[in-house]
PDB file of C-alpha atoms in Angstrom:
ATOM      1  CA  UNK A  47     -32.365  40.242 -31.772  1.00 47.00           C
ATOM      2  CA  UNK A  48     -34.286  37.795 -33.658  1.00 48.00           C
ATOM      3  CA  UNK A  49     -38.480  38.331 -34.238  1.00 47.00           C
ATOM      4  CA  UNK A  50     -39.416  34.318 -34.510  1.00 45.00           C
ATOM      5  CA  UNK A  51     -42.320  34.042 -37.121  1.00 46.00           C
ATOM      6  CA  UNK A  52     -45.970  33.893 -35.212  1.00 45.00           C
ATOM      7  CA  UNK A  53     -48.495  34.622 -37.652  1.00 47.00           C
ATOM      8  CA  UNK A  54     -50.786  31.827 -36.697  1.00 47.00           C
ATOM      9  CA  UNK A  55     -53.140  30.175 -39.912  1.00 53.00           C
ATOM     10  CA  UNK A  56     -56.929  30.648 -39.312  1.00 52.00           C
ATOM     11  CA  UNK A  57     -57.381  26.408 -37.942  1.00 56.00           C
ATOM     12  CA  UNK A  58     -54.460  27.221 -35.622  1.00 57.00           C
ATOM     13  CA  UNK A  59     -50.838  25.934 -36.327  1.00 54.00           C
ATOM     14  CA  UNK A  60     -47.658  28.919 -36.885  1.00 65.00           C
ATOM     15  CA  UNK A  61     -46.837  29.468 -40.344  1.00 58.00           C
ATOM     16  CA  UNK A  62     -43.601  28.462 -39.501  1.00 65.00           C
ATOM     17  CA  UNK A  63     -44.774  24.467 -38.843  1.00 61.00           C
ATOM     18  CA  UNK A  64     -46.981  24.753 -41.582  1.00 61.00           C
ATOM     19  CA  UNK A  65     -44.358  25.811 -43.420  1.00 65.00           C
ATOM     20  CA  UNK A  66     -42.077  23.059 -42.556  1.00 70.00           C
ATOM     21  CA  UNK A  67     -44.709  20.241 -42.288  1.00 64.00           C
ATOM     22  CA  UNK A  68     -45.445  21.226 -46.670  1.00 62.00           C
ATOM     23  CA  UNK A  69     -41.053  21.195 -46.808  1.00 64.00           C
ATOM     24  CA  UNK A  70     -41.357  16.959 -44.907  1.00 66.00           C
ATOM     25  CA  UNK A  71     -44.034  16.058 -47.321  1.00 69.00           C
ATOM     26  CA  UNK A  72     -41.882  17.318 -50.244  1.00 70.00           C
ATOM     27  CA  UNK A  73     -39.054  16.124 -48.909  1.00 71.00           C
ATOM     28  CA  UNK A  74     -40.485  11.969 -48.759  1.00 74.00           C
ATOM     29  CA  UNK A  75     -42.266  12.747 -52.026  1.00 65.00           C
ATOM     30  CA  UNK A  76     -38.935  13.308 -53.635  1.00 63.00           C
ATOM     31  CA  UNK A  77     -37.771  10.460 -52.262  1.00 64.00           C
ATOM     32  CA  UNK A  78     -40.129   8.623 -53.231  1.00 61.00           C
ATOM     33  CA  UNK A  79     -39.974   9.732 -56.615  1.00 60.00           C
ATOM     34  CA  UNK A  80     -36.177   9.125 -57.150  1.00 54.00           C
ATOM     35  CA  UNK A  81     -36.881   5.270 -55.675  1.00 55.00           C
ATOM     36  CA  UNK A  82     -39.417   4.810 -58.236  1.00 56.00           C
ATOM     37  CA  UNK A  83     -37.432   6.539 -61.066  1.00 55.00           C
ATOM     38  CA  UNK A  84     -33.828   4.571 -59.771  1.00 59.00           C
ATOM     39  CA  UNK A  85     -35.808   1.083 -59.681  1.00 59.00           C
ATOM     40  CA  UNK A  86     -37.127   2.011 -63.241  1.00 58.00           C
ATOM     41  CA  UNK A  87     -33.890   2.848 -64.179  1.00 55.00           C
ATOM     42  CA  UNK A  88     -32.588  -0.175 -63.519  1.00 55.00           C
ATOM     43  CA  UNK A  89     -35.714  -2.871 -64.882  1.00 59.00           C
ATOM     44  CA  UNK A  90     -35.014  -0.233 -68.049  1.00 68.00           C
ATOM     45  CA  UNK A  91     -31.595  -1.091 -68.046  1.00 60.00           C
ATOM     46  CA  UNK A  92     -32.306  -4.672 -67.904  1.00 67.00           C
ATOM     47  CA  UNK A  93     -35.410  -5.024 -69.842  1.00 75.00           C
ATOM     48  CA  UNK A  94     -32.846  -3.672 -72.914  1.00 69.00           C
ATOM     49  CA  UNK A  95     -29.576  -5.954 -72.103  1.00 75.00           C
ATOM     50  CA  UNK A  96     -32.115  -8.935 -72.285  1.00 81.00           C
ATOM     51  CA  UNK A  97     -34.157  -7.558 -75.898  1.00 87.00           C
ATOM     52  CA  UNK A  98     -30.009  -7.232 -77.180  1.00 83.00           C
ATOM     53  CA  UNK A  99     -29.258 -10.334 -76.056  1.00 87.00           C
ATOM     54  CA  UNK A 100     -32.533 -11.882 -77.580  1.00 91.00           C
ATOM     55  CA  UNK A 101     -31.675 -10.143 -80.969  1.00 93.00           C
ATOM     56  CA  UNK A 102     -27.856 -11.401 -81.574  1.00 94.00           C
ATOM     57  CA  UNK A 103     -29.451 -15.270 -79.839  1.00 94.00           C
ATOM     58  CA  UNK A 104     -31.717 -15.263 -83.461  1.00 95.00           C
ATOM     59  CA  UNK A 105     -29.495 -14.146 -85.697  1.00 94.00           C
ATOM     60  CA  UNK A 106     -27.486 -16.707 -84.833  1.00 93.00           C
ATOM     61  CA  UNK A 107     -29.738 -19.544 -84.985  1.00 93.00           C
ATOM     62  CA  UNK A 108     -29.952 -17.984 -89.032  1.00 94.00           C
ATOM     63  CA  UNK A 109     -26.118 -18.480 -89.308  1.00 94.00           C
ATOM     64  CA  UNK A 110     -24.905 -21.621 -87.610  1.00 95.00           C
ATOM     65  CA  UNK A 111     -21.132 -22.301 -87.162  1.00 97.00           C
ATOM     66  CA  UNK A 112     -20.231 -24.797 -89.163  1.00 96.00           C
ATOM     67  CA  UNK A 113     -17.713 -27.471 -89.328  1.00 95.00           C
ATOM     68  CA  UNK A 114     -13.974 -26.962 -88.825  1.00 95.00           C
ATOM     69  CA  UNK A 115     -15.178 -22.893 -88.039  1.00 97.00           C
ATOM     70  CA  UNK A 116     -12.865 -21.383 -85.307  1.00 98.00           C
ATOM     71  CA  UNK A 117     -14.949 -19.506 -82.634  1.00 98.00           C
ATOM     72  CA  UNK A 118     -15.230 -16.914 -79.890  1.00 98.00           C
ATOM     73  CA  UNK A 119     -17.034 -17.160 -77.777  1.00 98.00           C
ATOM     74  CA  UNK A 120     -18.433 -14.231 -74.648  1.00 98.00           C
ATOM     75  CA  UNK A 121     -19.070 -11.442 -73.827  1.00 98.00           C
ATOM     76  CA  UNK A 122     -18.766  -7.291 -75.010  1.00 97.00           C
ATOM     77  CA  UNK A 123     -14.616  -8.216 -74.786  1.00 98.00           C
ATOM     78  CA  UNK A 124     -15.105 -10.467 -77.097  1.00 98.00           C
ATOM     79  CA  UNK A 125     -17.619  -9.009 -79.218  1.00 98.00           C
ATOM     80  CA  UNK A 126     -15.482  -6.136 -80.221  1.00 98.00           C
ATOM     81  CA  UNK A 127     -12.829  -8.067 -81.378  1.00 98.00           C
ATOM     82  CA  UNK A 128     -12.297  -8.189 -84.942  1.00 98.00           C
ATOM     83  CA  UNK A 129     -11.483 -11.435 -85.093  1.00 98.00           C
ATOM     84  CA  UNK A 130     -11.631 -12.413 -88.582  1.00 97.00           C
ATOM     85  CA  UNK A 131      -9.608  -8.871 -89.687  1.00 97.00           C
ATOM     86  CA  UNK A 132      -6.974 -10.330 -87.062  1.00 98.00           C
ATOM     87  CA  UNK A 133      -7.000 -14.207 -88.735  1.00 97.00           C
ATOM     88  CA  UNK A 134      -7.644 -13.564 -91.559  1.00 96.00           C
ATOM     89  CA  UNK A 135      -6.112 -17.179 -93.070  1.00 94.00           C
ATOM     90  CA  UNK A 136      -8.658 -18.625 -90.753  1.00 96.00           C
ATOM     91  CA  UNK A 137     -12.613 -19.689 -90.957  1.00 96.00           C
ATOM     92  CA  UNK A 138     -12.738 -17.352 -87.748  1.00 98.00           C
ATOM     93  CA  UNK A 139     -16.617 -16.648 -86.552  1.00 98.00           C
ATOM     94  CA  UNK A 140     -17.543 -14.092 -83.614  1.00 98.00           C
ATOM     95  CA  UNK A 141     -19.959 -15.026 -81.195  1.00 98.00           C
ATOM     96  CA  UNK A 142     -19.777 -12.786 -78.193  1.00 98.00           C
ATOM     97  CA  UNK A 143     -22.549 -10.833 -76.948  1.00 97.00           C
ATOM     98  CA  UNK A 144     -22.298  -7.682 -75.368  1.00 96.00           C
ATOM     99  CA  UNK A 145     -23.959  -8.486 -71.686  1.00 94.00           C
ATOM    100  CA  UNK A 146     -23.569 -11.403 -71.485  1.00 96.00           C
ATOM    101  CA  UNK A 147     -22.973 -14.073 -68.723  1.00 96.00           C
ATOM    102  CA  UNK A 148     -21.185 -17.297 -68.285  1.00 98.00           C
ATOM    103  CA  UNK A 149     -25.195 -18.305 -67.971  1.00 96.00           C
ATOM    104  CA  UNK A 150     -26.529 -17.102 -70.955  1.00 96.00           C
ATOM    105  CA  UNK A 151     -23.227 -18.986 -73.029  1.00 98.00           C
ATOM    106  CA  UNK A 152     -24.709 -21.952 -71.807  1.00 98.00           C
ATOM    107  CA  UNK A 153     -28.407 -21.644 -72.565  1.00 97.00           C
ATOM    108  CA  UNK A 154     -26.957 -20.354 -76.410  1.00 97.00           C
ATOM    109  CA  UNK A 155     -24.075 -22.838 -75.875  1.00 98.00           C
ATOM    110  CA  UNK A 156     -25.842 -26.186 -78.309  1.00 97.00           C
ATOM    111  CA  UNK A 157     -25.315 -23.024 -80.769  1.00 97.00           C
ATOM    112  CA  UNK A 158     -22.130 -23.654 -81.659  1.00 97.00           C
ATOM    113  CA  UNK A 159     -22.012 -27.321 -79.995  1.00 97.00           C
ATOM    114  CA  UNK A 160     -23.786 -28.621 -83.038  1.00 96.00           C
ATOM    115  CA  UNK A 161     -21.927 -26.830 -86.097  1.00 96.00           C
ATOM    116  CA  UNK A 162     -18.751 -28.739 -84.776  1.00 95.00           C
ATOM    117  CA  UNK A 163     -16.189 -26.557 -84.680  1.00 97.00           C
ATOM    118  CA  UNK A 164     -12.484 -26.849 -84.512  1.00 97.00           C
ATOM    119  CA  UNK A 165     -11.457 -24.229 -81.716  1.00 98.00           C
ATOM    120  CA  UNK A 166     -14.008 -22.893 -79.327  1.00 98.00           C
ATOM    121  CA  UNK A 167     -11.792 -19.946 -77.689  1.00 98.00           C
ATOM    122  CA  UNK A 168     -13.959 -18.959 -74.647  1.00 98.00           C
ATOM    123  CA  UNK A 169     -14.108 -15.800 -71.881  1.00 98.00           C
ATOM    124  CA  UNK A 170     -16.552 -15.491 -69.549  1.00 98.00           C
ATOM    125  CA  UNK A 171     -16.868 -14.124 -65.779  1.00 98.00           C
ATOM    126  CA  UNK A 172     -16.847 -10.781 -66.214  1.00 97.00           C
ATOM    127  CA  UNK A 173     -19.909  -9.643 -66.214  1.00 96.00           C
ATOM    128  CA  UNK A 174     -21.456 -12.299 -63.178  1.00 97.00           C
ATOM    129  CA  UNK A 175     -18.542 -10.859 -60.996  1.00 96.00           C
ATOM    130  CA  UNK A 176     -20.897  -7.374 -61.479  1.00 89.00           C
ATOM    131  CA  UNK A 177     -24.396  -7.360 -63.190  1.00 84.00           C
ATOM    132  CA  UNK A 178     -25.353 -10.261 -62.387  1.00 78.00           C
ATOM    133  CA  UNK A 179     -23.902 -11.069 -58.579  1.00 85.00           C
ATOM    134  CA  UNK A 180     -23.130 -14.875 -59.532  1.00 92.00           C
ATOM    135  CA  UNK A 181     -20.446 -17.177 -56.671  1.00 96.00           C
ATOM    136  CA  UNK A 182     -17.700 -18.315 -57.610  1.00 97.00           C
ATOM    137  CA  UNK A 183     -19.012 -21.651 -57.353  1.00 98.00           C
ATOM    138  CA  UNK A 184     -21.589 -20.895 -59.609  1.00 98.00           C
ATOM    139  CA  UNK A 185     -19.576 -19.609 -62.175  1.00 98.00           C
ATOM    140  CA  UNK A 186     -17.023 -21.980 -62.451  1.00 98.00           C
ATOM    141  CA  UNK A 187     -19.664 -24.274 -62.561  1.00 98.00           C
ATOM    142  CA  UNK A 188     -21.425 -23.307 -65.174  1.00 98.00           C
ATOM    143  CA  UNK A 189     -18.178 -22.426 -67.430  1.00 98.00           C
ATOM    144  CA  UNK A 190     -16.923 -26.114 -66.507  1.00 98.00           C
ATOM    145  CA  UNK A 191     -20.514 -27.181 -68.628  1.00 98.00           C
ATOM    146  CA  UNK A 192     -19.727 -24.959 -70.790  1.00 98.00           C
ATOM    147  CA  UNK A 193     -16.412 -26.706 -71.834  1.00 98.00           C
ATOM    148  CA  UNK A 194     -18.195 -29.943 -71.277  1.00 97.00           C
ATOM    149  CA  UNK A 195     -20.923 -29.390 -73.466  1.00 97.00           C
ATOM    150  CA  UNK A 196     -18.519 -28.152 -76.329  1.00 97.00           C
ATOM    151  CA  UNK A 197     -16.032 -31.102 -75.862  1.00 94.00           C
ATOM    152  CA  UNK A 198     -19.400 -33.574 -76.479  1.00 92.00           C
ATOM    153  CA  UNK A 199     -19.876 -32.878 -80.105  1.00 89.00           C
ATOM    154  CA  UNK A 200     -18.407 -34.846 -82.816  1.00 86.00           C
ATOM    155  CA  UNK A 201     -16.260 -34.298 -83.702  1.00 89.00           C
ATOM    156  CA  UNK A 202     -14.421 -32.557 -80.566  1.00 90.00           C
ATOM    157  CA  UNK A 203     -13.715 -29.417 -80.733  1.00 94.00           C
ATOM    158  CA  UNK A 204     -10.697 -27.804 -78.884  1.00 97.00           C
ATOM    159  CA  UNK A 205     -12.159 -25.542 -76.692  1.00 98.00           C
ATOM    160  CA  UNK A 206      -9.164 -22.999 -75.169  1.00 98.00           C
ATOM    161  CA  UNK A 207     -10.591 -21.023 -71.584  1.00 98.00           C
ATOM    162  CA  UNK A 208      -8.556 -17.859 -71.318  1.00 98.00           C
ATOM    163  CA  UNK A 209      -9.073 -16.383 -68.181  1.00 98.00           C
ATOM    164  CA  UNK A 210     -10.987 -13.173 -66.970  1.00 98.00           C
ATOM    165  CA  UNK A 211      -9.141 -10.135 -67.772  1.00 98.00           C
ATOM    166  CA  UNK A 212      -8.323  -7.196 -65.361  1.00 98.00           C
ATOM    167  CA  UNK A 213     -11.049  -4.310 -64.421  1.00 98.00           C
ATOM    168  CA  UNK A 214     -11.002  -1.829 -61.795  1.00 97.00           C
ATOM    169  CA  UNK A 215      -8.778  -2.647 -58.842  1.00 97.00           C
ATOM    170  CA  UNK A 216     -11.545  -2.985 -56.487  1.00 97.00           C
ATOM    171  CA  UNK A 217     -11.734  -6.298 -58.837  1.00 97.00           C
ATOM    172  CA  UNK A 218      -8.933  -7.835 -58.266  1.00 97.00           C
ATOM    173  CA  UNK A 219      -8.914 -10.253 -55.366  1.00 97.00           C
ATOM    174  CA  UNK A 220     -12.545 -11.901 -57.423  1.00 97.00           C
ATOM    175  CA  UNK A 221     -10.919 -11.815 -60.285  1.00 98.00           C
ATOM    176  CA  UNK A 222      -8.092 -13.279 -59.311  1.00 98.00           C
ATOM    177  CA  UNK A 223      -9.178 -15.902 -57.360  1.00 98.00           C
ATOM    178  CA  UNK A 224     -12.021 -16.790 -60.253  1.00 98.00           C
ATOM    179  CA  UNK A 225      -9.130 -17.193 -62.620  1.00 98.00           C
ATOM    180  CA  UNK A 226      -7.199 -20.073 -60.399  1.00 98.00           C
ATOM    181  CA  UNK A 227     -10.613 -21.572 -60.015  1.00 98.00           C
ATOM    182  CA  UNK A 228     -11.209 -21.704 -62.775  1.00 98.00           C
ATOM    183  CA  UNK A 229      -8.278 -23.126 -64.114  1.00 98.00           C
ATOM    184  CA  UNK A 230      -8.197 -25.683 -61.632  1.00 98.00           C
ATOM    185  CA  UNK A 231     -11.829 -27.255 -63.027  1.00 98.00           C
ATOM    186  CA  UNK A 232     -11.641 -26.899 -66.103  1.00 98.00           C
ATOM    187  CA  UNK A 233      -8.362 -28.715 -66.310  1.00 97.00           C
ATOM    188  CA  UNK A 234      -7.784 -32.046 -68.014  1.00 95.00           C
ATOM    189  CA  UNK A 235     -10.700 -30.865 -70.459  1.00 96.00           C
ATOM    190  CA  UNK A 236      -9.742 -27.786 -72.018  1.00 98.00           C
ATOM    191  CA  UNK A 237      -6.453 -25.885 -72.190  1.00 98.00           C
ATOM    192  CA  UNK A 238      -6.116 -22.846 -69.772  1.00 98.00           C
ATOM    193  CA  UNK A 239      -4.984 -19.122 -71.764  1.00 98.00           C
ATOM    194  CA  UNK A 240      -3.503 -17.055 -68.941  1.00 98.00           C
ATOM    195  CA  UNK A 241      -4.393 -13.880 -70.487  1.00 98.00           C
ATOM    196  CA  UNK A 242      -4.798 -11.923 -67.298  1.00 98.00           C
ATOM    197  CA  UNK A 243      -0.736 -10.642 -66.776  1.00 98.00           C
ATOM    198  CA  UNK A 244      -0.443  -9.466 -69.965  1.00 98.00           C
ATOM    199  CA  UNK A 245      -3.127  -7.071 -69.060  1.00 98.00           C
ATOM    200  CA  UNK A 246      -2.377  -6.368 -64.698  1.00 98.00           C
ATOM    201  CA  UNK A 247      -1.237  -3.601 -64.090  1.00 98.00           C
ATOM    202  CA  UNK A 248       1.005  -4.754 -61.132  1.00 96.00           C
ATOM    203  CA  UNK A 249       0.941  -1.820 -59.146  1.00 96.00           C
ATOM    204  CA  UNK A 250      -3.058  -1.144 -57.870  1.00 96.00           C
ATOM    205  CA  UNK A 251      -4.447  -4.471 -59.664  1.00 97.00           C
ATOM    206  CA  UNK A 252      -6.649  -2.892 -62.384  1.00 98.00           C
ATOM    207  CA  UNK A 253      -6.077  -3.327 -65.753  1.00 98.00           C
ATOM    208  CA  UNK A 254      -3.143  -1.254 -67.637  1.00 98.00           C
ATOM    209  CA  UNK A 255      -4.671   2.075 -68.957  1.00 97.00           C
ATOM    210  CA  UNK A 256      -2.908   1.824 -72.051  1.00 97.00           C
ATOM    211  CA  UNK A 257      -5.235  -1.104 -72.947  1.00 98.00           C
ATOM    212  CA  UNK A 258      -8.427  -0.307 -72.103  1.00 98.00           C
ATOM    213  CA  UNK A 259     -10.823   3.826 -71.925  1.00 97.00           C
ATOM    214  CA  UNK A 260     -13.183   2.161 -69.418  1.00 97.00           C
ATOM    215  CA  UNK A 261     -10.627  -0.223 -67.272  1.00 97.00           C
ATOM    216  CA  UNK A 262     -12.827  -2.521 -68.195  1.00 97.00           C
ATOM    217  CA  UNK A 263     -13.391  -2.889 -72.915  1.00 98.00           C
ATOM    218  CA  UNK A 264      -9.800  -3.019 -74.908  1.00 98.00           C
ATOM    219  CA  UNK A 265      -8.754  -0.743 -77.435  1.00 98.00           C
ATOM    220  CA  UNK A 266      -7.021  -1.376 -80.483  1.00 98.00           C
ATOM    221  CA  UNK A 267      -3.972  -2.028 -78.397  1.00 98.00           C
ATOM    222  CA  UNK A 268      -6.240  -4.273 -75.917  1.00 98.00           C
ATOM    223  CA  UNK A 269      -6.852  -6.165 -78.686  1.00 98.00           C
ATOM    224  CA  UNK A 270      -3.235  -6.855 -80.475  1.00 98.00           C
ATOM    225  CA  UNK A 271      -1.780  -8.089 -77.214  1.00 98.00           C
ATOM    226  CA  UNK A 272      -4.522 -10.730 -76.866  1.00 98.00           C
ATOM    227  CA  UNK A 273      -3.924 -11.554 -80.456  1.00 98.00           C
ATOM    228  CA  UNK A 274      -0.654 -11.934 -80.195  1.00 98.00           C
ATOM    229  CA  UNK A 275      -0.763 -14.035 -76.806  1.00 98.00           C
ATOM    230  CA  UNK A 276      -3.149 -16.660 -79.187  1.00 98.00           C
ATOM    231  CA  UNK A 277      -1.484 -16.544 -82.589  1.00 97.00           C
ATOM    232  CA  UNK A 278       0.268 -19.519 -81.754  1.00 96.00           C
ATOM    233  CA  UNK A 279      -3.378 -21.858 -81.065  1.00 97.00           C
ATOM    234  CA  UNK A 280      -5.342 -20.982 -84.337  1.00 96.00           C
ATOM    235  CA  UNK A 281      -5.568 -23.169 -86.643  1.00 87.00           C
ATOM    236  CA  UNK A 282      -4.157 -22.918 -90.197  1.00 75.00           C
ATOM    237  CA  UNK A 283      -2.604 -19.382 -89.456  1.00 68.00           C
ATOM    238  CA  UNK A 284       0.616 -18.686 -89.797  1.00 64.00           C
TER     239      UNK A 284
END
């Protein structure tokens, strides 16, 4: 038969109640620290992404686009492509920035349009669905405005809007819906390139494992598929 601890604190509190009270307070303090740490970590990550974006934008400001250039514009998926090596006979410029969203591209699109490039290959929207949590209508509106600003350059560049690629299966519905909306919205103003179908695992809607090692970014094999899909559209390249 167990014995209940009944020793009393000098002020009259049973020891077992004191222990429960201390434990409960420690739990509250611990939870508060966890909430603070989580929030601080998120703020730190957002700040890190913001500073990295600023560094890229200011660098691009010093290295302006020139008339006749072919520009790859987008987020980290574009940034990761060795475009100049993939298209060595063309004047290619990589203007992808890791973590970028349609808002970010819209804010810096003047750097592209002011240089009067010959072609622009745009892919943006994946981070809008995740990091920025933008609505579909907001993303599409931004992309339409990006295209319009590019097309306002004289001489007008050929603008190619490339579909958002598959990622984890949980994103399947949103990605596919977004691609349909973008394709409809830019019709008549830009060339639509459906890369999505080339990377799709039709069994679950995720990106195929052979093309990505993190369900988002591309491996070398993935970039070769992308290269093959657009090769015929690259000016000055056989």
